[in-house]
Structures are given as C-alpha cells and as structure tokens.
N, C-alpha and C. Protein backbone atom coordinates (compact mmCIF):
# COMPACT_ATOMS: atom_id res chain seq x y z
N MET A 1 74.46 70.44 4.12
CA MET A 1 73.41 69.50 3.90
C MET A 1 73.65 68.17 4.54
N SER A 2 74.83 67.81 4.96
CA SER A 2 75.06 66.57 5.73
C SER A 2 74.39 66.56 7.08
N ASP A 3 74.11 67.83 7.54
CA ASP A 3 73.29 67.93 8.94
C ASP A 3 71.98 67.39 8.68
N THR A 4 71.48 67.64 7.54
CA THR A 4 70.02 67.31 7.22
C THR A 4 69.91 65.81 7.09
N ASP A 5 70.96 65.15 6.64
CA ASP A 5 70.93 63.66 6.52
C ASP A 5 71.03 63.02 7.84
N GLU A 6 71.78 63.52 8.71
CA GLU A 6 71.93 62.88 10.00
C GLU A 6 70.58 62.64 10.88
N PRO A 7 69.81 63.67 10.92
CA PRO A 7 68.51 63.50 11.65
C PRO A 7 67.61 62.39 10.96
N ASP A 8 67.69 62.29 9.56
CA ASP A 8 66.95 61.20 8.98
C ASP A 8 67.44 59.94 9.35
N ARG A 9 68.74 59.72 9.48
CA ARG A 9 69.20 58.34 10.00
C ARG A 9 68.91 58.13 11.36
N SER A 10 68.91 59.21 12.34
CA SER A 10 68.50 59.05 13.55
C SER A 10 67.09 58.57 13.61
N ALA A 11 66.19 59.17 12.80
CA ALA A 11 64.86 58.92 12.82
C ALA A 11 64.65 57.35 12.49
N SER A 12 65.39 56.87 11.47
CA SER A 12 65.25 55.54 11.17
C SER A 12 65.68 54.59 12.23
N THR A 13 66.88 54.97 12.89
CA THR A 13 67.27 54.12 13.99
C THR A 13 66.28 54.27 15.20
N ALA A 14 65.70 55.34 15.41
CA ALA A 14 64.58 55.40 16.42
C ALA A 14 63.53 54.55 16.18
N PHE A 15 63.10 54.41 14.89
CA PHE A 15 61.97 53.60 14.58
C PHE A 15 62.43 52.08 14.74
N ASP A 16 63.61 51.69 14.40
CA ASP A 16 64.10 50.42 14.61
C ASP A 16 64.06 49.93 16.19
N ALA A 17 64.41 51.01 16.93
CA ALA A 17 64.53 50.87 18.35
C ALA A 17 62.99 50.51 18.91
N ASP A 18 62.08 50.88 18.14
CA ASP A 18 60.71 50.55 18.58
C ASP A 18 60.25 49.16 18.39
N SER A 19 61.01 48.39 17.52
CA SER A 19 60.68 47.13 17.30
C SER A 19 61.02 46.15 18.49
N VAL A 20 60.28 45.12 18.62
CA VAL A 20 60.51 44.07 19.76
C VAL A 20 61.36 43.01 19.21
N SER A 21 62.54 42.72 19.77
CA SER A 21 63.39 41.55 19.31
C SER A 21 62.80 40.24 19.78
N VAL A 22 62.62 39.41 18.68
CA VAL A 22 62.12 37.96 19.04
C VAL A 22 63.17 37.14 18.32
N THR A 23 63.78 36.25 19.06
CA THR A 23 64.68 35.23 18.57
C THR A 23 64.03 33.86 18.82
N ILE A 24 64.12 33.10 17.71
CA ILE A 24 63.58 31.73 17.82
C ILE A 24 64.70 30.70 17.55
N TYR A 25 65.22 29.98 18.33
CA TYR A 25 66.21 28.89 18.24
C TYR A 25 65.48 27.75 17.61
N THR A 26 65.82 27.23 16.43
CA THR A 26 65.03 26.28 15.67
C THR A 26 66.08 25.22 15.00
N ARG A 27 65.59 24.37 14.29
CA ARG A 27 66.24 23.47 13.40
C ARG A 27 65.40 23.00 12.31
N GLU A 28 65.99 22.44 11.37
CA GLU A 28 65.37 21.85 10.05
C GLU A 28 64.32 20.90 10.54
N ASP A 29 63.35 20.74 9.71
CA ASP A 29 62.29 19.75 9.94
C ASP A 29 61.70 19.74 11.22
N CYS A 30 61.50 20.85 11.87
CA CYS A 30 60.91 20.98 13.18
C CYS A 30 59.48 21.68 13.05
N SER A 31 58.45 20.80 13.14
CA SER A 31 57.08 21.41 12.94
C SER A 31 56.76 22.31 14.03
N LEU A 32 57.17 22.08 15.24
CA LEU A 32 56.86 23.00 16.28
C LEU A 32 57.42 24.42 16.05
N CYS A 33 58.70 24.40 15.32
CA CYS A 33 59.37 25.72 15.10
C CYS A 33 58.59 26.43 14.03
N VAL A 34 57.99 25.78 12.97
CA VAL A 34 57.27 26.43 12.04
C VAL A 34 55.98 27.10 12.70
N VAL A 35 55.33 26.35 13.58
CA VAL A 35 54.11 26.90 14.34
C VAL A 35 54.50 28.12 15.15
N ALA A 36 55.73 28.03 15.87
CA ALA A 36 56.25 29.16 16.58
C ALA A 36 56.44 30.34 15.83
N ARG A 37 57.03 30.23 14.71
CA ARG A 37 57.35 31.39 13.85
C ARG A 37 55.99 31.90 13.41
N GLU A 38 55.00 31.20 12.89
CA GLU A 38 53.67 31.58 12.41
C GLU A 38 52.95 32.28 13.51
N THR A 39 53.06 31.75 14.80
CA THR A 39 52.35 32.34 15.91
C THR A 39 52.90 33.77 16.17
N VAL A 40 54.34 33.89 16.22
CA VAL A 40 54.83 35.20 16.58
C VAL A 40 54.41 36.22 15.36
N GLU A 41 54.50 35.84 14.11
CA GLU A 41 54.13 36.77 13.08
C GLU A 41 52.66 37.12 13.04
N ARG A 42 51.86 36.20 13.25
CA ARG A 42 50.39 36.46 13.39
C ARG A 42 50.03 37.30 14.64
N VAL A 43 50.45 37.02 15.69
CA VAL A 43 50.13 37.77 16.95
C VAL A 43 50.76 39.19 16.82
N ALA A 44 52.09 39.26 16.29
CA ALA A 44 52.54 40.70 16.11
C ALA A 44 51.78 41.40 15.11
N ALA A 45 51.21 40.92 14.08
CA ALA A 45 50.56 41.62 13.04
C ALA A 45 49.12 41.91 13.72
N ASP A 46 48.47 41.13 14.51
CA ASP A 46 47.25 41.44 15.09
C ASP A 46 47.35 42.55 16.08
N LEU A 47 48.43 42.67 16.79
CA LEU A 47 48.73 43.70 17.70
C LEU A 47 49.36 44.95 17.04
N ALA A 48 49.61 44.94 15.76
CA ALA A 48 50.36 45.99 15.07
C ALA A 48 51.70 46.31 15.90
N VAL A 49 52.31 45.38 16.35
CA VAL A 49 53.71 45.44 16.97
C VAL A 49 54.80 45.05 16.00
N ASP A 50 55.77 45.95 15.77
CA ASP A 50 56.79 45.69 14.89
C ASP A 50 57.84 44.75 15.58
N VAL A 51 58.09 43.64 14.95
CA VAL A 51 58.88 42.67 15.54
C VAL A 51 60.13 42.43 14.72
N ASP A 52 61.41 42.37 15.33
CA ASP A 52 62.62 42.01 14.60
C ASP A 52 62.80 40.64 14.96
N LEU A 53 62.37 39.70 13.95
CA LEU A 53 62.38 38.30 14.18
C LEU A 53 63.72 37.81 13.68
N GLU A 54 64.46 37.02 14.48
CA GLU A 54 65.61 36.40 14.14
C GLU A 54 65.46 34.95 14.31
N LEU A 55 65.78 34.05 13.29
CA LEU A 55 65.62 32.63 13.46
C LEU A 55 67.14 32.10 13.54
N VAL A 56 67.44 31.22 14.50
CA VAL A 56 68.80 30.70 14.72
C VAL A 56 68.69 29.17 14.52
N ASP A 57 69.39 28.77 13.59
CA ASP A 57 69.36 27.17 13.35
C ASP A 57 70.47 26.76 14.33
N VAL A 58 70.08 25.90 15.44
CA VAL A 58 71.01 25.36 16.41
C VAL A 58 71.86 24.43 15.75
N ASP A 59 71.64 23.76 14.74
CA ASP A 59 72.50 22.86 14.01
C ASP A 59 73.67 23.50 13.25
N SER A 60 73.55 24.81 13.03
CA SER A 60 74.63 25.55 12.45
C SER A 60 75.79 25.85 13.28
N ASP A 61 75.60 25.62 14.51
CA ASP A 61 76.76 25.86 15.54
C ASP A 61 76.85 24.76 16.55
N PRO A 62 77.94 24.05 16.64
CA PRO A 62 78.03 22.94 17.56
C PRO A 62 77.63 23.13 18.98
N GLU A 63 78.14 24.49 19.45
CA GLU A 63 77.82 24.90 20.84
C GLU A 63 76.25 25.07 21.04
N LEU A 64 75.60 25.62 20.05
CA LEU A 64 74.20 25.81 20.14
C LEU A 64 73.47 24.43 20.11
N ALA A 65 73.97 23.55 19.30
CA ALA A 65 73.42 22.28 19.20
C ALA A 65 73.53 21.52 20.36
N GLU A 66 74.57 21.66 21.17
CA GLU A 66 74.85 21.10 22.46
C GLU A 66 73.92 21.63 23.37
N GLU A 67 73.80 23.04 23.35
CA GLU A 67 73.00 23.73 24.50
C GLU A 67 71.63 23.52 24.21
N TYR A 68 71.01 23.48 23.07
CA TYR A 68 69.60 23.41 22.87
C TYR A 68 69.04 22.01 22.40
N GLY A 69 69.94 21.39 21.67
CA GLY A 69 69.73 20.04 21.18
C GLY A 69 68.31 19.91 20.66
N GLU A 70 67.46 19.01 21.19
CA GLU A 70 66.15 18.80 20.80
C GLU A 70 65.09 19.82 21.51
N ARG A 71 65.56 20.66 22.32
CA ARG A 71 64.84 21.65 23.03
C ARG A 71 64.47 22.87 22.21
N VAL A 72 63.95 22.58 21.00
CA VAL A 72 63.35 23.72 20.19
C VAL A 72 62.08 23.49 19.70
N PRO A 73 61.37 24.64 19.53
CA PRO A 73 61.86 25.83 19.48
C PRO A 73 62.02 26.54 20.88
N TYR A 74 62.95 27.38 20.93
CA TYR A 74 63.24 28.04 22.17
C TYR A 74 63.16 29.57 21.84
N VAL A 75 62.24 30.21 22.48
CA VAL A 75 61.86 31.63 22.07
C VAL A 75 62.31 32.66 23.13
N PHE A 76 62.94 33.70 22.67
CA PHE A 76 63.42 34.74 23.46
C PHE A 76 62.55 36.02 23.08
N VAL A 77 62.01 36.73 23.90
CA VAL A 77 61.25 38.06 23.57
C VAL A 77 62.01 39.16 24.32
N ASP A 78 62.45 40.12 23.59
CA ASP A 78 63.26 41.25 24.01
C ASP A 78 64.43 40.69 24.90
N GLY A 79 65.17 39.72 24.48
CA GLY A 79 66.38 39.22 25.13
C GLY A 79 66.13 38.30 26.33
N THR A 80 64.84 38.03 26.63
CA THR A 80 64.46 37.16 27.84
C THR A 80 63.94 35.82 27.40
N PRO A 81 64.42 34.68 27.93
CA PRO A 81 63.75 33.47 27.56
C PRO A 81 62.22 33.51 27.82
N ALA A 82 61.44 33.10 26.89
CA ALA A 82 59.92 33.21 27.05
C ALA A 82 59.22 32.00 26.83
N PHE A 83 59.61 31.12 25.91
CA PHE A 83 58.80 29.95 25.64
C PHE A 83 59.80 28.88 25.20
N LYS A 84 59.40 27.67 25.55
CA LYS A 84 60.18 26.44 25.08
C LYS A 84 59.11 25.52 24.42
N TYR A 85 59.29 24.97 23.25
CA TYR A 85 58.42 24.05 22.68
C TYR A 85 57.23 24.66 22.03
N GLU A 86 56.33 25.28 22.81
CA GLU A 86 55.16 25.86 22.34
C GLU A 86 54.82 27.25 22.92
N ILE A 87 54.28 28.07 22.07
CA ILE A 87 54.03 29.44 22.53
C ILE A 87 52.55 29.63 22.97
N GLY A 88 52.40 30.16 24.09
CA GLY A 88 51.17 30.45 24.68
C GLY A 88 50.67 31.76 24.10
N GLU A 89 49.68 31.78 23.20
CA GLU A 89 49.35 33.05 22.46
C GLU A 89 49.04 34.20 23.46
N ARG A 90 48.25 33.98 24.56
CA ARG A 90 47.99 34.97 25.31
C ARG A 90 49.23 35.60 26.07
N GLU A 91 50.10 34.76 26.52
CA GLU A 91 51.30 35.20 27.12
C GLU A 91 52.22 35.95 26.09
N LEU A 92 52.18 35.50 24.86
CA LEU A 92 52.94 36.14 23.82
C LEU A 92 52.42 37.59 23.72
N ARG A 93 51.13 37.76 23.50
CA ARG A 93 50.47 39.07 23.36
C ARG A 93 50.88 39.97 24.49
N LEU A 94 50.88 39.60 25.82
CA LEU A 94 51.27 40.18 26.86
C LEU A 94 52.73 40.66 26.83
N LYS A 95 53.59 39.64 26.45
CA LYS A 95 55.04 40.07 26.34
C LYS A 95 55.34 41.02 25.31
N LEU A 96 54.68 40.79 24.16
CA LEU A 96 54.95 41.82 23.14
C LEU A 96 54.44 43.25 23.38
N LEU A 97 53.24 43.34 24.02
CA LEU A 97 52.79 44.70 24.44
C LEU A 97 53.66 45.28 25.53
N ALA A 98 54.14 44.44 26.38
CA ALA A 98 54.97 45.07 27.44
C ALA A 98 56.31 45.47 26.91
N ALA A 99 56.84 44.82 25.91
CA ALA A 99 58.13 45.23 25.32
C ALA A 99 58.02 46.27 24.25
N SER A 100 56.83 46.64 23.72
CA SER A 100 56.77 47.56 22.68
C SER A 100 56.61 48.99 23.23
C-alpha cells in the first residue's frame, strides 16, 4: 500500500512545481511594498496562475538590510530580478505567463 502513497506525494509535488515563485523584499511601513503584494496577488488571480509568494523583511537580516536598504520593494519572479519600487502590471502578466 505504500506504493500507492508515493504517487500521491509525487502528484502534489508536481502541482507545487507548477507554481511560479515570486519573492518580494520588503520592510515594515512600506506602502509601495503593500501595493506590490496586492498587485502580484491580483494579477496572478486574474491569470489563474498559482504563485508561491514569499515576503522577505530586509530589516530581519543585517546583510539584507545593507544590500537592499531603502530599495524596496524588490521583486523576483521565478528567481530573476523583475521589479524595483513599482510593478508594471503588463510586464508582470507577461513574466507570470512565461514562467507558468
């Protein structure tokens, strides 16, 4: 019966692999960061693209704070730098579709 369980786990892993990784480097009290997150969520929902959204607070790590500082939000799509400060909705649509 354990053979039956393994394909089920593989199927869920394959489904997870279909999601597009989006990472937003952010910080507290950042209005642009809130807009960036809302834009990613809205555009992904409009396109029916499954997004694995990760928010990284740059102030939680001194190295990240030094690297990104005030340059947030900084958005990576599928591991590639995509946007800084503001997200172009049309460009985001194209990037999400290309990565899905």
